[in-house]
mmCIF file of C-alpha atoms in Angstrom:
data_model
loop_
_atom_site.group_PDB
_atom_site.id
_atom_site.type_symbol
_atom_site.label_atom_id
_atom_site.label_comp_id
_atom_site.label_asym_id
_atom_site.label_seq_id
_atom_site.Cartn_x
_atom_site.Cartn_y
_atom_site.Cartn_z
ATOM 1 C CA UNK A 10 1.427 33.974 -11.105
ATOM 2 C CA UNK A 11 4.035 35.612 -7.944
ATOM 3 C CA UNK A 12 5.241 38.912 -8.084
ATOM 4 C CA UNK A 13 7.637 40.042 -5.478
ATOM 5 C CA UNK A 14 7.072 43.882 -3.910
ATOM 6 C CA UNK A 15 9.317 43.951 -1.079
ATOM 7 C CA UNK A 16 11.812 41.502 0.514
ATOM 8 C CA UNK A 17 8.858 40.738 2.765
ATOM 9 C CA UNK A 18 5.794 40.532 0.098
ATOM 10 C CA UNK A 19 4.857 38.744 -2.344
ATOM 11 C CA UNK A 20 1.897 38.641 -4.195
ATOM 12 C CA UNK A 21 -0.022 36.017 -5.061
ATOM 13 C CA UNK A 22 -2.520 34.731 -7.502
ATOM 14 C CA UNK A 23 -4.052 31.361 -8.892
ATOM 15 C CA UNK A 24 -6.722 30.583 -11.287
ATOM 16 C CA UNK A 25 -8.598 27.302 -13.805
ATOM 17 C CA UNK A 26 -10.780 25.528 -14.365
ATOM 18 C CA UNK A 27 -12.291 22.661 -14.221
ATOM 19 C CA UNK A 28 -14.046 20.056 -16.425
ATOM 20 C CA UNK A 29 -13.590 16.561 -15.508
ATOM 21 C CA UNK A 30 -15.755 14.101 -18.086
ATOM 22 C CA UNK A 31 -16.464 11.559 -15.013
ATOM 23 C CA UNK A 32 -19.585 10.099 -13.805
ATOM 24 C CA UNK A 33 -17.543 8.112 -10.628
ATOM 25 C CA UNK A 34 -18.588 10.745 -8.180
ATOM 26 C CA UNK A 35 -22.285 12.061 -7.945
ATOM 27 C CA UNK A 36 -21.332 15.360 -6.537
ATOM 28 C CA UNK A 37 -18.580 16.129 -9.527
ATOM 29 C CA UNK A 38 -18.745 19.899 -9.969
ATOM 30 C CA UNK A 39 -16.926 22.007 -12.812
ATOM 31 C CA UNK A 40 -16.296 24.982 -13.328
ATOM 32 C CA UNK A 41 -13.500 27.753 -13.019
ATOM 33 C CA UNK A 42 -11.922 28.895 -9.606
ATOM 34 C CA UNK A 43 -9.583 31.540 -8.252
ATOM 35 C CA UNK A 44 -8.162 33.337 -5.713
ATOM 36 C CA UNK A 45 -6.036 36.897 -5.113
ATOM 37 C CA UNK A 46 -3.889 36.927 -1.938
ATOM 38 C CA UNK A 47 -0.592 37.627 -0.367
ATOM 39 C CA UNK A 48 3.435 35.761 0.661
ATOM 40 C CA UNK A 49 4.370 37.504 3.515
ATOM 41 C CA UNK A 50 8.178 35.673 5.292
ATOM 42 C CA UNK A 51 9.266 38.385 7.840
ATOM 43 C CA UNK A 52 12.489 36.895 7.755
ATOM 44 C CA UNK A 53 13.582 33.165 6.861
ATOM 45 C CA UNK A 54 12.192 31.060 10.056
ATOM 46 C CA UNK A 55 8.502 31.242 8.321
ATOM 47 C CA UNK A 56 6.431 32.536 5.867
ATOM 48 C CA UNK A 57 2.849 32.772 5.774
ATOM 49 C CA UNK A 58 0.755 32.811 2.304
ATOM 50 C CA UNK A 59 -3.471 33.610 1.925
ATOM 51 C CA UNK A 60 -5.362 33.635 -1.225
ATOM 52 C CA UNK A 61 -9.285 33.240 -1.333
ATOM 53 C CA UNK A 62 -12.269 34.023 -4.600
ATOM 54 C CA UNK A 63 -14.564 32.775 -5.776
ATOM 55 C CA UNK A 64 -14.431 28.061 -5.851
ATOM 56 C CA UNK A 65 -11.043 28.441 -3.988
ATOM 57 C CA UNK A 66 -9.240 29.627 -1.104
ATOM 58 C CA UNK A 67 -6.433 28.449 0.448
ATOM 59 C CA UNK A 68 -3.670 29.111 3.706
ATOM 60 C CA UNK A 69 -0.557 27.681 4.626
ATOM 61 C CA UNK A 70 1.731 28.117 6.717
ATOM 62 C CA UNK A 71 5.890 27.358 6.354
ATOM 63 C CA UNK A 72 7.648 27.589 9.492
ATOM 64 C CA UNK A 73 11.808 26.260 9.138
ATOM 65 C CA UNK A 74 12.904 26.648 12.905
ATOM 66 C CA UNK A 75 16.908 26.024 11.517
ATOM 67 C CA UNK A 76 18.061 24.572 8.318
ATOM 68 C CA UNK A 77 17.808 20.719 8.826
ATOM 69 C CA UNK A 78 13.891 20.845 10.399
ATOM 70 C CA UNK A 79 10.626 21.852 8.112
ATOM 71 C CA UNK A 80 7.383 21.823 9.044
ATOM 72 C CA UNK A 81 4.629 22.925 6.197
ATOM 73 C CA UNK A 82 0.587 22.450 7.086
ATOM 74 C CA UNK A 83 -1.857 24.100 3.943
ATOM 75 C CA UNK A 84 -5.447 24.068 4.438
ATOM 76 C CA UNK A 85 -7.679 24.740 0.842
ATOM 77 C CA UNK A 86 -11.033 24.937 -0.025
ATOM 78 C CA UNK A 87 -11.949 23.724 -3.346
ATOM 79 C CA UNK A 88 -16.209 24.598 -3.998
ATOM 80 C CA UNK A 89 -15.100 22.344 -8.233
ATOM 81 C CA UNK A 90 -13.621 18.693 -8.641
ATOM 82 C CA UNK A 91 -14.562 15.641 -7.955
ATOM 83 C CA UNK A 92 -15.335 16.133 -4.236
ATOM 84 C CA UNK A 93 -15.699 19.740 -3.361
ATOM 85 C CA UNK A 94 -15.138 20.526 0.244
ATOM 86 C CA UNK A 95 -11.927 21.615 2.381
ATOM 87 C CA UNK A 96 -8.681 19.734 2.034
ATOM 88 C CA UNK A 97 -6.230 19.335 4.444
ATOM 89 C CA UNK A 98 -1.769 18.656 3.549
ATOM 90 C CA UNK A 99 1.033 18.824 5.686
ATOM 91 C CA UNK A 100 4.404 17.076 5.670
ATOM 92 C CA UNK A 101 7.721 17.263 8.533
ATOM 93 C CA UNK A 102 11.226 16.956 8.283
ATOM 94 C CA UNK A 103 14.394 16.250 10.436
ATOM 95 C CA UNK A 104 17.452 16.197 9.463
ATOM 96 C CA UNK A 105 20.171 14.956 12.414
ATOM 97 C CA UNK A 106 23.790 14.069 11.835
ATOM 98 C CA UNK A 107 22.786 10.511 10.738
ATOM 99 C CA UNK A 108 19.188 10.632 10.993
ATOM 100 C CA UNK A 109 16.135 11.662 8.123
ATOM 101 C CA UNK A 110 13.023 11.782 9.817
ATOM 102 C CA UNK A 111 9.652 13.229 8.250
ATOM 103 C CA UNK A 112 6.034 12.231 8.638
ATOM 104 C CA UNK A 113 2.730 13.393 6.589
ATOM 105 C CA UNK A 114 -0.367 13.592 5.627
ATOM 106 C CA UNK A 115 -2.281 14.453 2.468
ATOM 107 C CA UNK A 116 -6.030 14.329 0.982
ATOM 108 C CA UNK A 117 -6.615 14.305 -2.841
ATOM 109 C CA UNK A 118 -9.299 12.565 -4.774
ATOM 110 C CA UNK A 119 -7.180 9.602 -6.985
ATOM 111 C CA UNK A 120 -7.293 5.797 -8.309
ATOM 112 C CA UNK A 121 -5.865 2.642 -7.615
ATOM 113 C CA UNK A 122 -4.064 2.753 -11.373
ATOM 114 C CA UNK A 123 -2.598 6.479 -9.868
ATOM 115 C CA UNK A 124 -0.994 5.039 -6.813
ATOM 116 C CA UNK A 125 0.173 1.620 -8.276
ATOM 117 C CA UNK A 126 1.697 4.715 -11.337
ATOM 118 C CA UNK A 127 3.545 6.400 -8.140
ATOM 119 C CA UNK A 128 5.368 3.974 -6.663
ATOM 120 C CA UNK A 129 7.602 3.681 -8.833
ATOM 121 C CA UNK A 130 11.981 2.158 -7.801
ATOM 122 C CA UNK A 131 14.439 4.103 -8.689
ATOM 123 C CA UNK A 132 18.036 4.904 -8.093
ATOM 124 C CA UNK A 133 18.972 8.084 -5.916
ATOM 125 C CA UNK A 134 21.946 10.668 -6.842
ATOM 126 C CA UNK A 135 24.100 8.240 -4.657
ATOM 127 C CA UNK A 136 23.666 4.509 -6.005
ATOM 128 C CA UNK A 137 20.972 4.360 -2.860
ATOM 129 C CA UNK A 138 17.550 2.216 -3.822
ATOM 130 C CA UNK A 139 14.733 5.058 -3.839
ATOM 131 C CA UNK A 140 11.090 4.955 -3.969
ATOM 132 C CA UNK A 141 9.602 7.151 -5.481
ATOM 133 C CA UNK A 142 6.291 9.572 -3.921
ATOM 134 C CA UNK A 143 6.121 6.882 -1.525
ATOM 135 C CA UNK A 144 7.938 6.851 2.054
ATOM 136 C CA UNK A 145 9.642 3.065 1.764
ATOM 137 C CA UNK A 146 8.944 0.716 -1.761
ATOM 138 C CA UNK A 147 8.930 -2.506 0.887
ATOM 139 C CA UNK A 148 5.262 -1.328 2.401
ATOM 140 C CA UNK A 149 2.222 -3.427 1.093
ATOM 141 C CA UNK A 150 -0.072 -0.261 0.481
ATOM 142 C CA UNK A 151 -1.538 -1.022 -2.748
ATOM 143 C CA UNK A 152 -5.554 -2.940 -2.212
ATOM 144 C CA UNK A 153 -6.387 -5.642 -5.132
ATOM 145 C CA UNK A 154 -9.009 -3.908 -6.709
ATOM 146 C CA UNK A 155 -8.636 -3.056 -10.316
ATOM 147 C CA UNK A 156 -11.133 -0.210 -11.119
ATOM 148 C CA UNK A 157 -9.823 2.869 -12.055
ATOM 149 C CA UNK A 158 -12.728 4.162 -10.087
ATOM 150 C CA UNK A 159 -11.398 8.040 -8.117
ATOM 151 C CA UNK A 160 -11.543 7.830 -4.403
ATOM 152 C CA UNK A 161 -11.235 10.228 -1.508
ATOM 153 C CA UNK A 162 -8.102 9.552 -0.343
ATOM 154 C CA UNK A 163 -6.409 10.863 3.373
ATOM 155 C CA UNK A 164 -3.002 9.668 3.628
ATOM 156 C CA UNK A 165 -1.403 9.571 6.498
ATOM 157 C CA UNK A 166 2.884 8.091 6.525
ATOM 158 C CA UNK A 167 5.571 8.866 8.884
ATOM 159 C CA UNK A 168 9.483 7.612 7.873
ATOM 160 C CA UNK A 169 13.513 7.703 9.902
ATOM 161 C CA UNK A 170 16.235 7.040 7.894
ATOM 162 C CA UNK A 171 18.938 6.148 9.670
ATOM 163 C CA UNK A 172 22.503 6.852 7.454
ATOM 164 C CA UNK A 173 26.327 6.219 8.349
ATOM 165 C CA UNK A 174 28.551 5.326 5.746
ATOM 166 C CA UNK A 175 27.784 2.617 3.065
ATOM 167 C CA UNK A 176 24.682 1.761 4.812
ATOM 168 C CA UNK A 177 21.417 2.833 4.850
ATOM 169 C CA UNK A 178 18.062 1.576 7.313
ATOM 170 C CA UNK A 179 14.971 3.142 7.016
ATOM 171 C CA UNK A 180 11.415 1.944 8.725
ATOM 172 C CA UNK A 181 8.407 3.160 8.096
ATOM 173 C CA UNK A 182 4.184 3.295 8.630
ATOM 174 C CA UNK A 183 1.736 4.559 7.266
ATOM 175 C CA UNK A 184 -2.403 4.853 7.095
ATOM 176 C CA UNK A 185 -4.824 5.123 4.162
ATOM 177 C CA UNK A 186 -8.281 5.721 4.618
ATOM 178 C CA UNK A 187 -10.017 5.373 1.505
ATOM 179 C CA UNK A 188 -13.791 6.714 0.746
ATOM 180 C CA UNK A 189 -15.214 5.129 -2.478
ATOM 181 C CA UNK A 190 -19.163 7.290 -3.496
ATOM 182 C CA UNK A 191 -20.445 3.667 -2.512
ATOM 183 C CA UNK A 192 -19.262 3.220 1.078
ATOM 184 C CA UNK A 193 -19.209 -0.318 1.207
ATOM 185 C CA UNK A 194 -16.415 -0.305 -1.086
ATOM 186 C CA UNK A 195 -14.355 1.860 1.607
ATOM 187 C CA UNK A 196 -10.897 0.958 3.106
ATOM 188 C CA UNK A 197 -8.408 1.699 5.814
ATOM 189 C CA UNK A 198 -4.802 0.102 5.227
ATOM 190 C CA UNK A 199 -2.211 0.367 7.805
ATOM 191 C CA UNK A 200 1.575 -0.638 7.559
ATOM 192 C CA UNK A 201 5.371 -1.071 9.206
ATOM 193 C CA UNK A 202 7.991 -1.970 7.209
ATOM 194 C CA UNK A 203 11.682 -1.925 7.444
ATOM 195 C CA UNK A 204 14.448 -1.528 3.918
ATOM 196 C CA UNK A 205 18.386 -1.988 4.619
ATOM 197 C CA UNK A 206 20.515 -1.103 2.051
ATOM 198 C CA UNK A 207 24.305 -1.299 1.946
ATOM 199 C CA UNK A 208 26.198 0.937 -0.907
ATOM 200 C CA UNK A 209 29.467 -1.470 -1.501
ATOM 201 C CA UNK A 210 30.813 -0.025 -4.587
ATOM 202 C CA UNK A 211 30.290 3.627 -6.094
ATOM 203 C CA UNK A 212 27.967 3.589 -7.903
ATOM 204 C CA UNK A 213 26.043 0.490 -6.444
ATOM 205 C CA UNK A 214 23.905 -0.920 -3.685
ATOM 206 C CA UNK A 215 21.996 -3.960 -2.709
ATOM 207 C CA UNK A 216 18.584 -3.623 -0.919
ATOM 208 C CA UNK A 217 16.376 -5.668 1.382
ATOM 209 C CA UNK A 218 13.286 -5.005 2.795
ATOM 210 C CA UNK A 219 10.174 -7.094 4.214
ATOM 211 C CA UNK A 220 6.640 -5.023 5.514
ATOM 212 C CA UNK A 221 2.890 -5.729 6.327
ATOM 213 C CA UNK A 222 -0.222 -4.449 5.676
ATOM 214 C CA UNK A 223 -3.690 -4.933 7.354
ATOM 215 C CA UNK A 224 -6.806 -3.556 5.251
ATOM 216 C CA UNK A 225 -10.007 -3.257 6.042
ATOM 217 C CA UNK A 226 -11.568 -3.640 2.011
ATOM 218 C CA UNK A 227 -15.367 -3.731 3.955
ATOM 219 C CA UNK A 228 -17.616 -5.696 6.000
ATOM 220 C CA UNK A 229 -16.992 -8.665 5.055
ATOM 221 C CA UNK A 230 -13.707 -9.389 3.948
ATOM 222 C CA UNK A 231 -9.790 -8.745 5.520
ATOM 223 C CA UNK A 232 -6.540 -8.904 3.925
ATOM 224 C CA UNK A 233 -2.939 -9.571 5.863
ATOM 225 C CA UNK A 234 -0.847 -8.653 3.740
ATOM 226 C CA UNK A 235 3.668 -9.918 3.452
ATOM 227 C CA UNK A 236 5.973 -8.837 1.489
ATOM 228 C CA UNK A 237 9.775 -9.329 0.464
ATOM 229 C CA UNK A 238 11.937 -8.390 -1.333
ATOM 230 C CA UNK A 239 15.651 -8.274 -2.866
ATOM 231 C CA UNK A 240 17.547 -6.152 -5.187
ATOM 232 C CA UNK A 241 20.964 -4.430 -6.322
ATOM 233 C CA UNK A 242 21.323 -1.163 -7.573
ATOM 234 C CA UNK A 243 23.851 1.136 -9.646
ATOM 235 C CA UNK A 244 24.023 3.484 -11.283
ATOM 236 C CA UNK A 245 25.598 3.200 -14.765
ATOM 237 C CA UNK A 246 26.295 7.182 -15.532
ATOM 238 C CA UNK A 247 24.868 10.582 -13.413
ATOM 239 C CA UNK A 248 21.671 9.947 -15.318
ATOM 240 C CA UNK A 249 20.907 6.781 -16.535
ATOM 241 C CA UNK A 250 20.819 3.457 -13.743
ATOM 242 C CA UNK A 251 19.202 0.120 -12.960
ATOM 243 C CA UNK A 252 18.361 -2.891 -10.802
ATOM 244 C CA UNK A 253 17.165 -5.525 -10.017
ATOM 245 C CA UNK A 254 14.670 -7.253 -8.022
ATOM 246 C CA UNK A 255 13.198 -10.398 -6.934
ATOM 247 C CA UNK A 256 9.350 -9.380 -4.366
ATOM 248 C CA UNK A 257 7.720 -12.015 -2.967
ATOM 249 C CA UNK A 258 4.071 -10.552 -1.763
ATOM 250 C CA UNK A 259 1.325 -13.228 0.100
ATOM 251 C CA UNK A 260 -1.888 -12.115 1.290
ATOM 252 C CA UNK A 261 -3.751 -13.976 4.126
ATOM 253 C CA UNK A 262 -7.596 -12.982 3.568
ATOM 254 C CA UNK A 263 -10.382 -13.629 5.112
ATOM 255 C CA UNK A 264 -12.386 -15.663 3.075
ATOM 256 C CA UNK A 265 -9.440 -18.201 2.355
ATOM 257 C CA UNK A 266 -10.253 -18.036 -1.354
ATOM 258 C CA UNK A 267 -9.365 -14.517 -1.601
ATOM 259 C CA UNK A 268 -5.720 -14.978 -0.831
ATOM 260 C CA UNK A 269 -2.799 -15.212 -3.551
ATOM 261 C CA UNK A 270 0.931 -14.950 -3.433
ATOM 262 C CA UNK A 271 2.906 -13.732 -5.571
ATOM 263 C CA UNK A 272 6.373 -13.542 -7.368
ATOM 264 C CA UNK A 273 7.772 -11.563 -9.199
ATOM 265 C CA UNK A 274 11.286 -10.634 -11.104
ATOM 266 C CA UNK A 275 12.443 -6.944 -12.183
ATOM 267 C CA UNK A 276 15.083 -5.485 -13.971
ATOM 268 C CA UNK A 277 14.174 -1.599 -14.010
ATOM 269 C CA UNK A 278 16.477 0.359 -16.403
ATOM 270 C CA UNK A 279 16.279 4.433 -15.820
ATOM 271 C CA UNK A 280 17.045 7.823 -17.982
ATOM 272 C CA UNK A 281 17.023 11.311 -17.007
ATOM 273 C CA UNK A 282 16.805 13.667 -20.380
#
């Protein structure tokens, strides 16, 4: 809840109740939380928000030195939830004449299934293929586990996209640390990728990408991922779009019997309403 007092000041309140019925995290804590505070925005260049209360406090600073550049840094303490403690989140973006630079850091409690559902390929308003909630669709950042166990995720990503006329070229890199309740299941994943897109018609674009990733699953297993993708995306109307793609995914694991080869063919249709 926000209530504006003046052009520069606003009162802020946040409240909720956490009731998780999961035994995955032994330090899971249920209960209420609330925080009261204010936002100070003396001009368009920066703002500061602070809240303090029961089982919750938060401080967020936002800096916009220009209309093309933005930086947000947030520190929050959560006394309830799957893993109570201090969480940091940040994001940076800068748009140049022909390129877009971005970076981000996220701390959250999540599951592999939730991440997989977020990593969906969609269609942008200009017909270009985009990835939802992911810096690039061509980085193999998912582990092989089929469990729905929650884990504490510390995720950093960096990407730069070069756009000129009908062509786009994107590079991305990430580092993903996952901490489970059982330390033997902890993972350290990192990787890089590149994606080239060509909009050869007003509503149609082709894309070609490749990526590499490394996963230290445990002291007894390591995974080396290689991924390549090729596809075609089209906007049928302002609210509907689709794509067709082929993806080859290979894992060179140690020990070797944990490796695999995957050939995946996708047809996807999306509608916004």
